[in-house]
XYZ file of C-alpha atoms in Angstrom:
496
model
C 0.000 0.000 0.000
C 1.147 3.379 -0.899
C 2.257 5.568 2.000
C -0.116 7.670 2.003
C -2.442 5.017 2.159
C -1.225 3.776 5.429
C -3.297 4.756 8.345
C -1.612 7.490 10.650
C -0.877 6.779 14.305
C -3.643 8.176 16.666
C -6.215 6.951 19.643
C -8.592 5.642 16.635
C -6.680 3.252 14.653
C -4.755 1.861 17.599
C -6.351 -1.398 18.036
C -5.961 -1.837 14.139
C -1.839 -1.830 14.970
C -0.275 -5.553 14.756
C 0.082 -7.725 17.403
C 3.973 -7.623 17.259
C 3.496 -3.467 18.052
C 3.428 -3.459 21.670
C 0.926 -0.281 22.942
C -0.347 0.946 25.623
C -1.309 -1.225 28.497
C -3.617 1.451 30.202
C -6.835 3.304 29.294
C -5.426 6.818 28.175
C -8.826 8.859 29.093
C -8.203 7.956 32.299
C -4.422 9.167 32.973
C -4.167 12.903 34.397
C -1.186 14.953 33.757
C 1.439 14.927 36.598
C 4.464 15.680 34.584
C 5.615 18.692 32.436
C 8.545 18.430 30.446
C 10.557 20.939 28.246
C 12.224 19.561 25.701
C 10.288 17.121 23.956
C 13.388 15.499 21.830
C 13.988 12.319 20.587
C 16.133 11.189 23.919
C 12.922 12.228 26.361
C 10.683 10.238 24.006
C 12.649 6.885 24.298
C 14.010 7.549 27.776
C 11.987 8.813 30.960
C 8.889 8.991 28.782
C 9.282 5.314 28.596
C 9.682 4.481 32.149
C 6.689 6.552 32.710
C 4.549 4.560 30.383
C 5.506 1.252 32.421
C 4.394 3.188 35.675
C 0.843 4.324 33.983
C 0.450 0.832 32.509
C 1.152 -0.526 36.355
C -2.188 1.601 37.731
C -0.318 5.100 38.152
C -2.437 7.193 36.457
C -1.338 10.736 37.808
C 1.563 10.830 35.775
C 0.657 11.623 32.599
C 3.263 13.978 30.607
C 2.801 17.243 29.199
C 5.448 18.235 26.820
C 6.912 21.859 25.882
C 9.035 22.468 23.201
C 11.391 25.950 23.582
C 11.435 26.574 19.942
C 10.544 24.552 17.014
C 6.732 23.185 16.451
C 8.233 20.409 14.594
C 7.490 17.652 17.483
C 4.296 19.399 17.925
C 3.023 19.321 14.305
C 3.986 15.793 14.426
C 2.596 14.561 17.773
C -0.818 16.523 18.169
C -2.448 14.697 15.415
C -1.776 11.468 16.455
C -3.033 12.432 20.173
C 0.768 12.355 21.372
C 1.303 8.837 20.385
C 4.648 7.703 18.523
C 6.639 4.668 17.665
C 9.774 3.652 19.983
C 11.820 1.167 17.511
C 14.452 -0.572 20.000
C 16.791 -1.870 17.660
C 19.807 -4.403 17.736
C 21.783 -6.631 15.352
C 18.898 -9.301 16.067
C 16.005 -6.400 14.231
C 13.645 -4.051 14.944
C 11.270 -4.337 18.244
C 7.976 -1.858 17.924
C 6.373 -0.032 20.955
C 3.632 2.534 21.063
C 4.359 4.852 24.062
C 1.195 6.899 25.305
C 2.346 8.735 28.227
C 2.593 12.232 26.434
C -0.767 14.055 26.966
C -0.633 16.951 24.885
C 2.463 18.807 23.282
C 2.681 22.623 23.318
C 5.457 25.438 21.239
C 6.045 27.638 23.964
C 6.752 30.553 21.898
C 3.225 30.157 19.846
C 1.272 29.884 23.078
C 3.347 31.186 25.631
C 0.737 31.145 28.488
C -0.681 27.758 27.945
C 2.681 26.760 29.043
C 2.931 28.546 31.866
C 0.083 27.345 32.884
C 0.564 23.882 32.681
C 4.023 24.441 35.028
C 1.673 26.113 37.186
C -1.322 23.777 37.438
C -1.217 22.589 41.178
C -1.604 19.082 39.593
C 2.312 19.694 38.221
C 4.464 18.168 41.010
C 7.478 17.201 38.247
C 9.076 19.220 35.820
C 11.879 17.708 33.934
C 14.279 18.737 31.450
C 16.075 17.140 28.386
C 17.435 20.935 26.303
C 20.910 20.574 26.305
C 23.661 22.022 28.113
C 23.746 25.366 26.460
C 20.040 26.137 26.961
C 20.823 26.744 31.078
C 22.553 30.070 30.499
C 25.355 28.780 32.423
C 29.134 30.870 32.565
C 31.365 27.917 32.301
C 34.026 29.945 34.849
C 31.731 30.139 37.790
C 29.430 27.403 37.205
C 26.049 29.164 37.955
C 24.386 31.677 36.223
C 26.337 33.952 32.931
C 24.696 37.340 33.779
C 26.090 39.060 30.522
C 23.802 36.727 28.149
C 21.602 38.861 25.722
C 18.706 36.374 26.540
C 19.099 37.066 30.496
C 20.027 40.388 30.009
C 16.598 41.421 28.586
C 14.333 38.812 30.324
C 15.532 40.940 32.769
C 14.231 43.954 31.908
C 10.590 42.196 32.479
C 8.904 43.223 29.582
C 8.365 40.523 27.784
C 7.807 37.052 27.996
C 10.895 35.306 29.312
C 12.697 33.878 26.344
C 15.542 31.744 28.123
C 15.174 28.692 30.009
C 16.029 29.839 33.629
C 13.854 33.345 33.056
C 10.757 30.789 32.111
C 11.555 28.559 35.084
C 11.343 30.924 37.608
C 8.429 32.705 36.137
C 7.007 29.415 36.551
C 8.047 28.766 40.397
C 7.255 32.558 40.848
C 3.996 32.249 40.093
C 3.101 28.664 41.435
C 4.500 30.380 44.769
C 2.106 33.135 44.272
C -0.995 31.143 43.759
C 0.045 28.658 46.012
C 0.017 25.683 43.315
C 2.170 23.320 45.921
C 5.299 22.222 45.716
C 7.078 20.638 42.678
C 10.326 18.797 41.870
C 12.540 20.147 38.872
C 14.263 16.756 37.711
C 17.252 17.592 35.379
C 18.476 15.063 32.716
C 20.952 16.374 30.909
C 24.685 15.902 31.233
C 25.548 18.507 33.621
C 27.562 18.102 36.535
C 25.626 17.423 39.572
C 22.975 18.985 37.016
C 19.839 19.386 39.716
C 22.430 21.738 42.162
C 23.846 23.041 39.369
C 20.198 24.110 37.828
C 19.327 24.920 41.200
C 21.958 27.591 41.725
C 21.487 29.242 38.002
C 17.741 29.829 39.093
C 18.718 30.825 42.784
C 21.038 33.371 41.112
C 18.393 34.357 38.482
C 15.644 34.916 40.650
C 17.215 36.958 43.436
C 18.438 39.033 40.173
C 15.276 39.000 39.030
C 13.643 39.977 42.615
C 15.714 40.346 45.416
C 13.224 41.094 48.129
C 11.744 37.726 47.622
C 14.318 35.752 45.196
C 14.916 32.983 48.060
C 11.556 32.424 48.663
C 10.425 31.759 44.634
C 12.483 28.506 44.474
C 12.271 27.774 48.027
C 9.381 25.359 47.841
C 10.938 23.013 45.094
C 13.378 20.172 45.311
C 16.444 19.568 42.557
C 17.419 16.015 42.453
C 20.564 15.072 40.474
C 19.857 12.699 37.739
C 22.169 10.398 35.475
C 20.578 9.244 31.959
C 22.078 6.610 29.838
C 19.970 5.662 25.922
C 22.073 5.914 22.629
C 19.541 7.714 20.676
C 19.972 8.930 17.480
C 18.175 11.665 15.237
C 15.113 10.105 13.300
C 15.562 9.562 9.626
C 12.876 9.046 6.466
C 14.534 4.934 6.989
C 13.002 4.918 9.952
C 9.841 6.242 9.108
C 9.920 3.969 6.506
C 10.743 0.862 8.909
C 7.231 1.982 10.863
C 5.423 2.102 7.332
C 6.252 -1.388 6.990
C 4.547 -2.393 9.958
C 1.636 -0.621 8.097
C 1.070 2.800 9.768
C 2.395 5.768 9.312
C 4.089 7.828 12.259
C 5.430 10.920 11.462
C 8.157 11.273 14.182
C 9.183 7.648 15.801
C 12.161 7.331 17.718
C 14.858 5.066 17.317
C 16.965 3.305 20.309
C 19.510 1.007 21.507
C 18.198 -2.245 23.706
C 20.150 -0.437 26.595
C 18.659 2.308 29.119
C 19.702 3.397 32.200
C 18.297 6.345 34.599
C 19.884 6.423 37.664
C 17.539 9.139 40.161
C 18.823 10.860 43.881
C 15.372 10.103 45.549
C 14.830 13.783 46.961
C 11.040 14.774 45.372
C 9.170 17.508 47.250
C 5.765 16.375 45.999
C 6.134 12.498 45.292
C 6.776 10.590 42.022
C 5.736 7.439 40.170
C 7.536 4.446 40.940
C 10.257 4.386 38.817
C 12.537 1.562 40.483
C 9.442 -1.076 39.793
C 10.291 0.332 36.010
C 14.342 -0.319 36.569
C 15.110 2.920 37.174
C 18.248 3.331 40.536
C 17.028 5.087 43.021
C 19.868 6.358 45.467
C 21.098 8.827 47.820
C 23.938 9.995 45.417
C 23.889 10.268 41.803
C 28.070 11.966 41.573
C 29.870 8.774 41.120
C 27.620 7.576 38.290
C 27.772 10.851 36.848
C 31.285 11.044 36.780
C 31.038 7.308 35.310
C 29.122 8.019 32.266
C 30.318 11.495 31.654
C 33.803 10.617 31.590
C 33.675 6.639 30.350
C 30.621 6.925 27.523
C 30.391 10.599 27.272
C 34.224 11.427 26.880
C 34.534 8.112 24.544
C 31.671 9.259 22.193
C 33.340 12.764 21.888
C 36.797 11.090 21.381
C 35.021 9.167 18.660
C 33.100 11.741 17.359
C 35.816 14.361 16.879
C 38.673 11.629 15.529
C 35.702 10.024 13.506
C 34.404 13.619 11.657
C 38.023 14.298 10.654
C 38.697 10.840 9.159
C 35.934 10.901 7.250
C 33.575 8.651 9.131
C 29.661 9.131 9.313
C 28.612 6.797 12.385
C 30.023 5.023 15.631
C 29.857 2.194 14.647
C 31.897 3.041 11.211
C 34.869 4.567 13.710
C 34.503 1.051 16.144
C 35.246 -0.710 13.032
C 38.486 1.056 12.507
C 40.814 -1.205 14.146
C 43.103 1.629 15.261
C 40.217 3.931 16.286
C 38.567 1.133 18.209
C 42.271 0.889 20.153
C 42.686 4.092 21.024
C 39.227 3.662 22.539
C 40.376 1.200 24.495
C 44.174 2.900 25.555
C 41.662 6.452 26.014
C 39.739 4.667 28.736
C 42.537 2.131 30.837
C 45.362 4.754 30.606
C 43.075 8.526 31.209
C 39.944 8.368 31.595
C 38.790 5.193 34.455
C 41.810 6.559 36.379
C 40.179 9.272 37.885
C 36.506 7.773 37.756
C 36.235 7.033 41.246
C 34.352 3.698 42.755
C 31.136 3.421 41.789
C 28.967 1.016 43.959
C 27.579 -2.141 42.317
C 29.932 -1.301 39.334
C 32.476 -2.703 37.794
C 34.616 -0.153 35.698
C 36.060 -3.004 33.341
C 32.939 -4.887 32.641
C 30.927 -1.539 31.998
C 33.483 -0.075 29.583
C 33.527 -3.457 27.890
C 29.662 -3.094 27.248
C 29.852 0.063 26.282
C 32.125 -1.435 23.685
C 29.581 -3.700 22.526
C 27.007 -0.648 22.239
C 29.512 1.071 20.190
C 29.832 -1.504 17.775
C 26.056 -1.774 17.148
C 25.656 -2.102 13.486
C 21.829 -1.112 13.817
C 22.348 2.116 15.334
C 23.381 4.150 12.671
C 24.302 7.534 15.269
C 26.086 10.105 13.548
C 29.339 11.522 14.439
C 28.216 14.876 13.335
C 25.450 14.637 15.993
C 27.400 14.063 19.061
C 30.204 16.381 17.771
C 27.808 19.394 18.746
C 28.227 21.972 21.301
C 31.858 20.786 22.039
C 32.483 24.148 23.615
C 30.012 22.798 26.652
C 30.876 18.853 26.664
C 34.589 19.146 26.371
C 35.448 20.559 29.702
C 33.620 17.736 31.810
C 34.173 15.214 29.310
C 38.053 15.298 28.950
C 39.353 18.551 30.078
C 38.485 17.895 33.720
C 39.786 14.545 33.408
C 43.298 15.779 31.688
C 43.578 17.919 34.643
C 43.045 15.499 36.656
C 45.832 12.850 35.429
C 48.305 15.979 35.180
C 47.977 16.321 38.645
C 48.568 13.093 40.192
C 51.993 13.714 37.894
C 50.603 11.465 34.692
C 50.621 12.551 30.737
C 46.996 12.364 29.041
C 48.433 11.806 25.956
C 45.236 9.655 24.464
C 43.274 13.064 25.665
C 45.643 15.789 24.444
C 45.133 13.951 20.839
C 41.149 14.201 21.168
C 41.537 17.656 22.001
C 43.803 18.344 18.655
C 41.357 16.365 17.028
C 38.781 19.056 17.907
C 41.115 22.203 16.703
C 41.432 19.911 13.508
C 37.434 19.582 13.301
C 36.900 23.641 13.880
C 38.563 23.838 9.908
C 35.113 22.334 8.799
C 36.878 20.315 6.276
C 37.413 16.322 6.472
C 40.462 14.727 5.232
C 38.577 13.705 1.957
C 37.819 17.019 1.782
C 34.131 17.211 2.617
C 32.982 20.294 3.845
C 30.513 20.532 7.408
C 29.305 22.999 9.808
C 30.316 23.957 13.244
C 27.034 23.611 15.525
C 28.146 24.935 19.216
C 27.624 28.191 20.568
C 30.732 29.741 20.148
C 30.449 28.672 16.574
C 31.336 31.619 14.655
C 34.212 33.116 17.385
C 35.792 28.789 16.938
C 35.820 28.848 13.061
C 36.810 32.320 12.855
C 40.057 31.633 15.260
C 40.620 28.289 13.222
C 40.161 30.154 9.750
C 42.915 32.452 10.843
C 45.218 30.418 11.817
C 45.255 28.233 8.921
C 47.482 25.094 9.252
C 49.774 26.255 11.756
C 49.621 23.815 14.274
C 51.341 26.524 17.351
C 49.073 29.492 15.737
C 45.898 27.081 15.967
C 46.599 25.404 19.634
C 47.941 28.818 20.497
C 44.651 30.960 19.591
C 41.519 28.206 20.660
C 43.747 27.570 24.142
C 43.213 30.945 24.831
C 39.459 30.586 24.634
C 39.179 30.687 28.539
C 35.396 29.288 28.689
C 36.580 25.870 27.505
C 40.137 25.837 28.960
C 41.131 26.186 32.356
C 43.964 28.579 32.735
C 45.728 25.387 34.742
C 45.370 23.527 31.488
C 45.753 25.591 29.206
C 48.969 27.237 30.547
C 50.801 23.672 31.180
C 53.580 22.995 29.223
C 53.345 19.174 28.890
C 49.738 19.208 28.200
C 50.571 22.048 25.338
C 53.494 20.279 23.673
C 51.308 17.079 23.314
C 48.522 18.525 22.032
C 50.672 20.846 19.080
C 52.474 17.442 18.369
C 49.478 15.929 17.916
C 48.086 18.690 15.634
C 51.008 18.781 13.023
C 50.651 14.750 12.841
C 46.801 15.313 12.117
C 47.622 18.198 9.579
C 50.062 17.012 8.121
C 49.461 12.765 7.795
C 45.490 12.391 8.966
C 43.833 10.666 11.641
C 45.512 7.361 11.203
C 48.815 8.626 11.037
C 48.284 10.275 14.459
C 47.050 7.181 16.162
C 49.754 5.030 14.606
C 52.031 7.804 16.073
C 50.687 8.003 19.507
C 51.012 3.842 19.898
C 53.998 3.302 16.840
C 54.234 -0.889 18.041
C-alpha cells in the first residue's frame, strides 16, 4: 500500500496496529497529567517517557506527561495529530522491536502559546518538571558554574517586559507564580549531562531569581526540590529509513524514535511532591547520583566525543563506522585504561572493566546508525567535563593524558570544517562563529591554531591551558593530524 495510504498513528486506529506493536497497556482517558517536560526530543521520548509509560500501565495514572518544546513546532506538528502517540523502535543486530508509548498528553510550542505553558508548570496538579534541552540552553558561565549574567537572553528577560525567552527566566516565572498562587510544591528533575545537574540548575535559578527579585528571590524557588539525575539511551536523530521501517509495519508515524536495547536512569530520591515508581520500572534510586555521573560522563560521554571528533576528521559518518576502525577502536580502548577510568572514582555495584567493555559492545552496534556529526555538537560545553576535567586530573597526580591531548587536537582539527577527503561541514556549538573564525585564521599552523583556541578561557582552564606538557602534546598531535590524517596520528601516539 502506498504511503499515504497507510493509516496514521492516533487513539482511533490503535487497536488496528499488529500484534507484534506493543501499545499501551492502560486506558489513556483515564491518565491525568502529573508531569511537564521541556524539551520534547527524541532522547525524552525513548528515555523517561518510557519508564513513565511502564508506571501508567502498572495503575499510576497521575503521571501523565505534558510536553513543551522551547522553539521549534516540529514535534508538535507531528505529535498533536496522532493524540501524542509515537513509535519507539528498539533496535539491535537481532532487528527491529515496535512499541507505542502513550504517556505524552498533549504537546505545546512555547513561543506560539506562551501562556498555555505557563500554565501547565503552574497547574497545582504539576508536582514534576523535567528537562532534556541541552547544556547550552541553562545560560550557564562555564568559569563560575552558575548563572552567565552578561547573556543577551538574560540580560533582557531581565528587563521584564516581555515574555521570558531563556530557560532559567521561564523557570522561575514558573516557580514565581506557582509560589504566588500557592500551586504546591514541585520537583525540577534535570536530565541532561551537567555536573551534579539538579544543584547546578538549582543555583542558576537561585542566582536568576534573586536578580530577578531580590526582596523575595529565596523564597520563589524555596518550595521546590532539585534532584541530580544520570541518563544513559544511545539515541539517534530520526531519519525518512526509519519512518519507513514503521510504514512497513503498516502505519504511518510521522516522528518515531529510534533506540539502543540499553537504558539506564539512575535518580537521587529527593522529590518535594512524590513521584511514580520508577525503580518497579528499573530505574536506581539512590542517595547519590556523583559517582555515576562522573562514570558516564567521563567513560561513555568522553569516549563518544573522542570518537566523534577523531571520527568527523577521518571521514567517518557513524560510531559504529569509527569502532570498526581497528586503530580507532584501540585508542578507545588505551583512552579509557590509561586517562579516563583513572580518575573515575568507585562506583557502587559497578564494575569499571565490565561496563566499559559493554559500552564497547554498544559502540559496535551495526543497527544504530548515530552520527558523528550529531554528538560532535556543542563541544564548547561537553569538552570541559568530558576530557578537560579529566586531563587535569591525570596531570595532577603527575601522569601525561596523551590519548586526551590527541582528542583535544582532534577538535582544533574539526573547527577547519573540512574532512580529510575534503568534505565540507558545519560547526554547531555556541561559540560557533568566534571557533571557526580563530581556526580560519590560523590556517594550518599547528602553534598558531593550539595557540589561539587555548586561549578561549570558557573551555580551557587557565591550569590547562597554561601547562607545558599538556601544550606540547597537544601541538604534536596537531602537526601529525595536519600534516598525515587521523591514522597517522594514532599510529604515532602507539607506533608498536
Amino acid at each position: 500500500m502506498a504511503p499515504e495510504r497507510l493509516p496514521r498513528l492516533c487513539n482511533r486506529v490503535m487497536a488496528e496496529l499488529p500484534q507484534l506493536v506493543a501499545r499501551p497497556a492502560y486506558d489513556r482517558r483515564e491518565v491525568r497529567p502529573g508531569i511537564v517536560h521541556l524539551g520534547l526530543g527524541a532522547f525524552h521520548r525513548a528515555h523517561q517517557a518510557v519508564y513513565t509509560d511502564d508506571r501508567l500501565a502498572a495503575g499510576e495514572g497521575d503521571w501523565g506527561i505534558i510536553g513543551l518544546s522551547l522553539r521549534s513546532s516540529d514535534v508538535r506538528d507531528a505529535l498533536a495529530p496522532q493524540d501524542g502517540l509515537y513509535t519507539v523502535l528498539e533496535r539491535s543486530a537481532e532487528g527491529d522491536r515496535s512499541r507505542v508509548v502513550g504517556a505524552v498528553l498533549e504537546t505545546v510550542t512555547v513561543p506560539e502559546t506562551p501562556e498555555r505553558a505557563l500554565a501547565a508548570l503552574v497547574d497545582p496538579r504539576t508536582r514534576i518538571i523535567s528537562l532534556t534541552v541541552t547544556e547550552k540552553a541553562y545560560c550557564l558561565d562555564a568559569a563560575t558554574g552558575s548563572l552567565d549574567e552578561t547573556h543577551p537572553g538574560i540580560v533582557a528577560d531581565l528587563q521584564k517586559d516581555r515574555f521570558p525567552a531563556t530557560l532559567p527566566g521561564l523557570l522561575v516565572e514558573a516557580l514565581r507564580r506557582r509560589h504566588e498562587t500557592g500551586a504546591g510544591r514541585c520537583t525540577l528533575l534535570v536530565c541532561d549531562n551537567l555536573p551534579s545537574n539538579g544543584e547546578t540548575v538549582a543555583r542558576v535559578l537561585a542566582r536568576y531569581a534573586m536578580l530577578y527579585d531580590p526582596q523575595r528571590g529565596e523564597s520563589i524557588i524555596g518550595d521546590t526540590a532539585f534532584p541530580c539525575t544520570m541518563v544513559d539511551r544511545i539515541v539517534p536523530a530520526t531519519t525518512e529509513a526509519d519512518r519507513a521501517a514503521v510504514q512497513r509495519l503498516g502505519y504511518r508515524d510521522a516522528w518515531p524514535v529510534v533506540a539502543e536495547p540499553f537504558s539506564q536512569w539512575v535518580i537521587e530520591d529527593r522529590f518535594a511532591a512524590g513521584r511514580p515508581r520508577w525503580e518497579d520500572a528499573g530505574v536506581t534510586m539512590v542517595t547519590d547520583v556523583r559517582p555515576f555521573e562522573l562514570m558516564k560522563l567521563r567513560a561513555l560521554n568522553g569516549a563518544h566525543s573522542s570518537l566523534a571528533y577523531l571520527g568527523v576528521v577521518a571521514g567517518l559518518d557513524t560510531v559504529a563506522d569509527a569502532m570498526a576502525e581497528p586503530l580507532l577502536a584501540g585508542f578507545l580502548r588505551d583512552l579509557w585504561d590509561k586517562d579516563l577510568l583513572p580518575v573515575i572514582p568507585a562506583v557502587p555495584g559497578m564494575d569499571l572493566s565490565a561496563y566499559t567493555a559493554q559500552l564497547e559492545t554498544r559502540f559496535r552496534n551495526p543497527a544504530m546508525r548515530h552520527r558523528l556529526q550529531q554528538i560532535s555538537m556543542d563541544g564548547s560545553q561537553k569538552l570541559p567535563q568530558r576530557l578537560l576535567h579529566p586531563a587535569l586530573d591525570r596531570l595532577r597526580a603527575g601522569e601525561t593524558p596523551a590519548c586526551i591531548a590527541l582528542v583535544v587536537a582532534a577538535w582544533m582539527r574539526f573547527l577547519l570544517q573540512h574532512d580529510e577527503p575534503g568534505n565540507a561541514y558545519e560547526i554547531s556549538d555556541p561559540l560557533a562563529e568566534r571557533l571557526t573564525a580563530l581556526a580560519a585564521g590560523s590556517g594550518r599552523n599547528a602553534e598558531a591554531l593550539a595557540g589561539a583556541l587555548f586561549g578561549v578561557q570558557e573551555i580551557f582552564d587557565p591550569a590547562l591551558a597554561g601547562h607545558s606538557v599538556f601544550r606540547k602534546q597537544v601541538v604534536r598531535h596537531l602537526k601529525v593530524l595536519l600534516s598525515g590524517g587521523v591514522r597517522s596520528a594514532l599510529t604515532d601516539l602507539n607506533p608498536s
